[in-house]
Amino acid sequence: MDIRPCRETDLELLETHMPSPGQTHRNAMRFDRQQEGLTTFLIAWSGEIPVGTAQILWQGCAAPEINQCFPACPELNGLGVWPPERRSHGIGTAIIHAAEAHLQRRGYRRIGLGVDDANHRAAALYLRLGYQETGCHYLDRYHYIDDHRTRHEVADPARFLIKQLPAAPIRGTAPAE
Ligand SMILES: CC(C)(COP(=O)(O)OP(=O)(O)OC[C@H]1O[C@@H](n2cnc3c(N)ncnc32)[C@H](O)[C@@H]1OP(=O)(O)O)[C@@H](O)C(=O)NCCC(=O)NCCS
C-alpha cells in the first residue's frame, strides 16, 4: 500500500472517493494546512484510489488542556478509512505505522492521539498497536457545515493516548552484535 503526503493534484480524486462531509471542504482545508507547514496530510492509495487519510498535527493536539500537558507531542488526527467495506483489512494500521515513521524521521520519540469515549473499536486498535492511556480526558471540539450551509458545533468527550517511539535506525549501520 502506498501512503504518502497529499499533493494538490490528488484533491480531485480524493473528493471523488472520500468526499468531504456536507460543505466543509475538509480535504482542501487539510491540504492548505499542510502547505502552511502545520501538518502532514497522509493519503493511503489502493492503486489509483484513495482509501484512507490521516493528518499529523506537528504542533500537537488542538485542545489546549492536552497541549499544555503534552507540549511538543505531535498528534495523529482524523484517521479514517473509506468506504466502510475497506475497513478491517489493515489500512488503518498501515497509516498509523506510516505516520509513526514520519515522526521518527524528524527525531520525535512520542506520538499522541485522541479517541472518542464512544469509539471502542478504534481505541482497541490503538491499544493493540502500543498506544497507552494517559488518563487525560477532554472535549474534542470541531464544527461541520451541512448541505444546507448550517454550521454545527460539536464537543465529543475523548481521551488522549500516547505511544513512545524508538529512535529511527541510522541508514547504513549494522545492528550491534
Ligand atoms: C478506525 C479505522 C481508521 C481503523 O482502520 P481499519 O483499516 O479498519 O483498521 P485495521 O484494519 O488496520 O485494523 C482494524 C481491524 O482489522 C483487523 N485486521 C488488520 N489487518 C487485517 C487483515 N489483513 N485482514 C483482516 N483483518 C485485519 C484488526 O485486527 C482489527 O480488528 P477489529 O476489526 O476487531 O477492530 C477505521 O475503522 C475507520 O475509518 N473507522 C471510522 C472512523 C474512525 O473511527 N476513525 C478513528 C477516529 S479516532
Short mmCIF file of C-alpha atoms and ligand atoms in Angstrom, two decimals:
data_model
loop_
_atom_site.label_atom_id
_atom_site.label_comp_id
_atom_site.label_asym_id
_atom_site.label_seq_id
_atom_site.Cartn_x
_atom_site.Cartn_y
_atom_site.Cartn_z
CA MET A 1 0.00 0.00 0.00
CA ASP A 2 1.32 3.41 -0.98
CA ILE A 3 0.94 6.01 1.79
CA ARG A 4 2.28 9.47 1.10
CA PRO A 5 1.60 13.16 1.79
CA CYS A 6 -1.21 14.70 -0.24
CA ARG A 7 -0.37 16.60 -3.41
CA GLU A 8 -2.54 19.33 -4.89
CA THR A 9 -3.24 17.10 -7.89
CA ASP A 10 -4.70 14.44 -5.53
CA LEU A 11 -7.54 16.64 -4.31
CA GLU A 12 -9.99 15.92 -7.13
CA LEU A 13 -9.63 12.14 -6.78
CA LEU A 14 -9.79 12.46 -3.02
CA GLU A 15 -13.05 14.40 -3.18
CA THR A 16 -14.48 11.81 -5.60
CA HIS A 17 -13.62 8.76 -3.48
CA MET A 18 -13.50 10.21 0.06
CA PRO A 19 -15.87 13.20 -0.16
CA SER A 20 -15.76 15.91 2.48
CA PRO A 21 -18.92 15.80 4.61
CA GLY A 22 -21.53 18.48 3.89
CA GLN A 23 -19.98 21.78 2.86
CA THR A 24 -16.84 21.50 4.97
CA HIS A 25 -14.28 21.24 2.10
CA ARG A 26 -12.36 19.12 4.58
CA ASN A 27 -9.85 17.68 2.13
CA ALA A 28 -8.91 21.09 0.70
CA MET A 29 -8.62 22.57 4.19
CA ARG A 30 -6.36 19.76 5.32
CA PHE A 31 -4.18 20.26 2.25
CA ASP A 32 -3.96 24.02 2.94
CA ARG A 33 -2.80 23.36 6.49
CA GLN A 34 -0.12 21.04 5.18
CA GLN A 35 1.02 23.79 2.79
CA GLU A 36 1.34 26.11 5.80
CA GLY A 37 3.72 23.58 7.37
CA LEU A 38 1.37 22.83 10.25
CA THR A 39 0.53 19.26 9.29
CA THR A 40 1.37 16.32 7.10
CA PHE A 41 -1.79 15.12 5.35
CA LEU A 42 -1.29 11.43 4.60
CA ILE A 43 -3.26 9.53 1.97
CA ALA A 44 -3.32 5.74 1.57
CA TRP A 45 -3.74 4.53 -2.00
CA SER A 46 -5.07 1.27 -3.35
CA GLY A 47 -3.78 1.62 -6.90
CA GLU A 48 -5.31 4.87 -8.20
CA ILE A 49 -7.96 5.01 -5.47
CA PRO A 50 -7.51 6.90 -2.19
CA VAL A 51 -8.84 4.67 0.60
CA GLY A 52 -7.67 6.28 3.82
CA THR A 53 -6.43 9.55 5.28
CA ALA A 54 -4.98 10.99 8.45
CA GLN A 55 -3.06 14.07 9.38
CA ILE A 56 -0.12 14.63 11.66
CA LEU A 57 -0.59 17.83 13.64
CA TRP A 58 3.03 18.81 14.23
CA GLN A 59 2.09 21.35 16.92
CA GLY A 60 0.10 18.77 18.84
CA CYS A 61 -3.50 18.37 19.92
CA ALA A 62 -5.75 21.37 19.27
CA ALA A 63 -7.35 21.06 22.73
CA PRO A 64 -5.41 23.49 24.98
CA GLU A 65 -5.73 21.29 28.08
CA ILE A 66 -3.99 18.43 26.24
CA ASN A 67 -1.42 20.64 24.51
CA GLN A 68 -0.36 22.05 27.88
CA CYS A 69 0.13 18.57 29.35
CA PHE A 70 1.97 17.20 26.30
CA PRO A 71 3.84 20.07 24.65
CA ALA A 72 5.84 19.22 21.53
CA CYS A 73 3.97 15.95 21.11
CA PRO A 74 2.59 15.72 17.56
CA GLU A 75 -0.89 14.23 17.23
CA LEU A 76 -2.21 11.74 14.73
CA ASN A 77 -5.61 13.17 13.90
CA GLY A 78 -8.58 12.44 11.67
CA LEU A 79 -7.74 8.85 10.82
CA GLY A 80 -10.35 7.34 8.54
CA VAL A 81 -10.76 4.55 6.01
CA TRP A 82 -13.42 4.91 3.33
CA PRO A 83 -15.70 3.33 2.22
CA PRO A 84 -16.56 1.22 5.29
CA GLU A 85 -16.16 -2.04 3.31
CA ARG A 86 -12.44 -1.23 3.13
CA ARG A 87 -12.10 -1.36 6.91
CA SER A 88 -10.61 -4.28 8.87
CA HIS A 89 -8.05 -5.06 6.15
CA GLY A 90 -5.05 -3.39 7.69
CA ILE A 91 -5.29 0.06 6.04
CA GLY A 92 -5.71 1.95 9.32
CA THR A 93 -2.76 0.08 10.83
CA ALA A 94 -0.62 0.87 7.77
CA ILE A 95 -1.47 4.59 8.02
CA ILE A 96 -0.60 4.64 11.72
CA HIS A 97 2.75 2.97 11.03
CA ALA A 98 3.46 5.43 8.20
CA ALA A 99 2.70 8.38 10.49
CA GLU A 100 4.97 6.97 13.20
CA ALA A 101 7.79 6.61 10.66
CA HIS A 102 7.35 10.28 9.65
CA LEU A 103 7.75 11.32 13.28
CA GLN A 104 10.78 9.10 13.80
CA ARG A 105 12.49 10.57 10.73
CA ARG A 106 12.04 14.03 12.24
CA GLY A 107 13.51 12.85 15.53
CA TYR A 108 10.34 12.70 17.62
CA ARG A 109 10.20 9.98 20.27
CA ARG A 110 6.48 10.03 21.03
CA ILE A 111 3.16 10.45 19.23
CA GLY A 112 -0.27 11.17 20.68
CA LEU A 113 -3.82 10.72 19.51
CA GLY A 114 -7.30 11.38 20.78
CA VAL A 115 -10.09 8.87 20.66
CA ASP A 116 -13.76 9.49 21.39
CA ASP A 117 -15.06 7.77 24.51
CA ALA A 118 -17.71 6.08 22.35
CA ASN A 119 -15.25 4.72 19.76
CA HIS A 120 -14.32 1.46 21.46
CA ARG A 121 -13.18 -0.31 18.29
CA ALA A 122 -10.69 2.41 17.35
CA ALA A 123 -9.43 2.56 20.94
CA ALA A 124 -8.87 -1.21 20.94
CA LEU A 125 -6.86 -0.90 17.73
CA TYR A 126 -4.65 1.87 19.18
CA LEU A 127 -4.04 -0.02 22.43
CA ARG A 128 -3.12 -3.13 20.44
CA LEU A 129 -0.60 -1.05 18.47
CA GLY A 130 1.17 0.11 21.62
CA TYR A 131 -0.63 3.36 22.47
CA GLN A 132 -1.04 3.86 26.21
CA GLU A 133 -3.60 5.55 28.39
CA THR A 134 -2.55 8.94 29.75
CA GLY A 135 -5.60 9.39 31.99
CA CYS A 136 -6.24 12.76 30.29
CA HIS A 137 -9.82 13.39 29.21
CA TYR A 138 -11.02 16.39 27.20
CA LEU A 139 -13.70 17.65 24.86
CA ASP A 140 -12.81 17.17 21.21
CA ARG A 141 -14.32 20.33 19.69
CA TYR A 142 -14.93 20.76 15.98
CA HIS A 143 -17.57 22.03 13.61
CA TYR A 144 -19.11 20.93 10.37
CA ILE A 145 -21.30 22.66 7.82
CA ASP A 146 -24.18 20.61 6.48
CA ASP A 147 -25.64 20.57 2.96
CA HIS A 148 -27.95 23.47 3.94
CA ARG A 149 -24.89 25.53 4.97
CA THR A 150 -25.84 25.35 8.64
CA ARG A 151 -22.86 25.29 10.96
CA HIS A 152 -22.89 22.69 13.76
CA GLU A 153 -20.58 22.89 16.76
CA VAL A 154 -19.63 19.53 18.26
CA ALA A 155 -17.85 18.67 21.52
CA ASP A 156 -17.24 14.94 21.89
CA PRO A 157 -15.82 13.56 25.16
CA ALA A 158 -12.47 11.98 24.31
CA ARG A 159 -9.28 10.71 25.90
CA PHE A 160 -5.66 11.11 24.89
CA LEU A 161 -3.30 8.20 24.24
CA ILE A 162 0.48 8.28 23.76
CA LYS A 163 2.98 5.92 22.18
CA GLN A 164 6.72 6.07 22.79
CA LEU A 165 8.69 5.62 19.57
CA PRO A 166 12.14 4.08 19.25
CA ALA A 167 14.82 6.19 17.60
CA ALA A 168 14.87 5.86 13.82
CA PRO A 169 17.59 3.44 12.63
CA ILE A 170 20.54 5.24 11.05
CA ARG A 171 20.87 4.11 7.46
CA GLY A 172 24.00 2.16 6.55
CA THR A 173 24.84 1.00 10.06
CA ALA A 174 24.80 -2.65 11.02
CA PRO A 175 22.85 -3.63 14.16
CA ALA A 176 25.03 -4.04 17.27
CA GLU A 177 26.15 -7.66 17.97
C1 LIG B 1 -10.67 3.20 12.95
C2 LIG B 1 -10.24 2.90 11.49
C3 LIG B 1 -9.48 4.09 10.96
C4 LIG B 1 -9.32 1.68 11.53
O1 LIG B 1 -8.94 1.41 10.21
P1 LIG B 1 -9.00 -0.11 9.66
O2 LIG B 1 -8.42 -0.10 8.31
O3 LIG B 1 -10.37 -0.63 9.82
O4 LIG B 1 -8.02 -0.78 10.73
P2 LIG B 1 -7.22 -2.16 10.58
O5 LIG B 1 -7.85 -2.99 9.50
O6 LIG B 1 -5.80 -1.84 10.47
O7 LIG B 1 -7.45 -2.81 11.96
C5 LIG B 1 -8.77 -2.92 12.41
C6 LIG B 1 -9.20 -4.35 12.49
O8 LIG B 1 -8.87 -5.15 11.36
C7 LIG B 1 -8.13 -6.31 11.77
N1 LIG B 1 -7.17 -6.53 10.68
C8 LIG B 1 -6.00 -5.91 10.48
N2 LIG B 1 -5.40 -6.39 9.37
C9 LIG B 1 -6.24 -7.31 8.84
C10 LIG B 1 -6.18 -8.14 7.69
N3 LIG B 1 -5.12 -8.11 6.86
N4 LIG B 1 -7.21 -8.94 7.43
C11 LIG B 1 -8.29 -8.96 8.26
N5 LIG B 1 -8.38 -8.22 9.37
C12 LIG B 1 -7.37 -7.39 9.67
C13 LIG B 1 -7.51 -5.91 13.04
O9 LIG B 1 -7.25 -7.00 13.86
C14 LIG B 1 -8.61 -5.03 13.64
O10 LIG B 1 -9.60 -5.81 14.27
P3 LIG B 1 -11.10 -5.27 14.59
O11 LIG B 1 -11.91 -5.37 13.35
O12 LIG B 1 -11.60 -6.20 15.64
O13 LIG B 1 -11.00 -3.84 15.07
C15 LIG B 1 -11.45 2.61 10.57
O14 LIG B 1 -12.17 1.53 11.09
C16 LIG B 1 -12.39 3.81 10.39
O15 LIG B 1 -12.22 4.58 9.45
N6 LIG B 1 -13.39 3.96 11.28
C17 LIG B 1 -14.31 5.08 11.20
C18 LIG B 1 -13.64 6.39 11.56
C19 LIG B 1 -12.95 6.31 12.91
O16 LIG B 1 -13.49 5.78 13.87
N7 LIG B 1 -11.73 6.86 12.97
C20 LIG B 1 -10.93 6.86 14.18
C21 LIG B 1 -11.02 8.18 14.85
S1 LIG B 1 -10.12 8.18 16.39
#
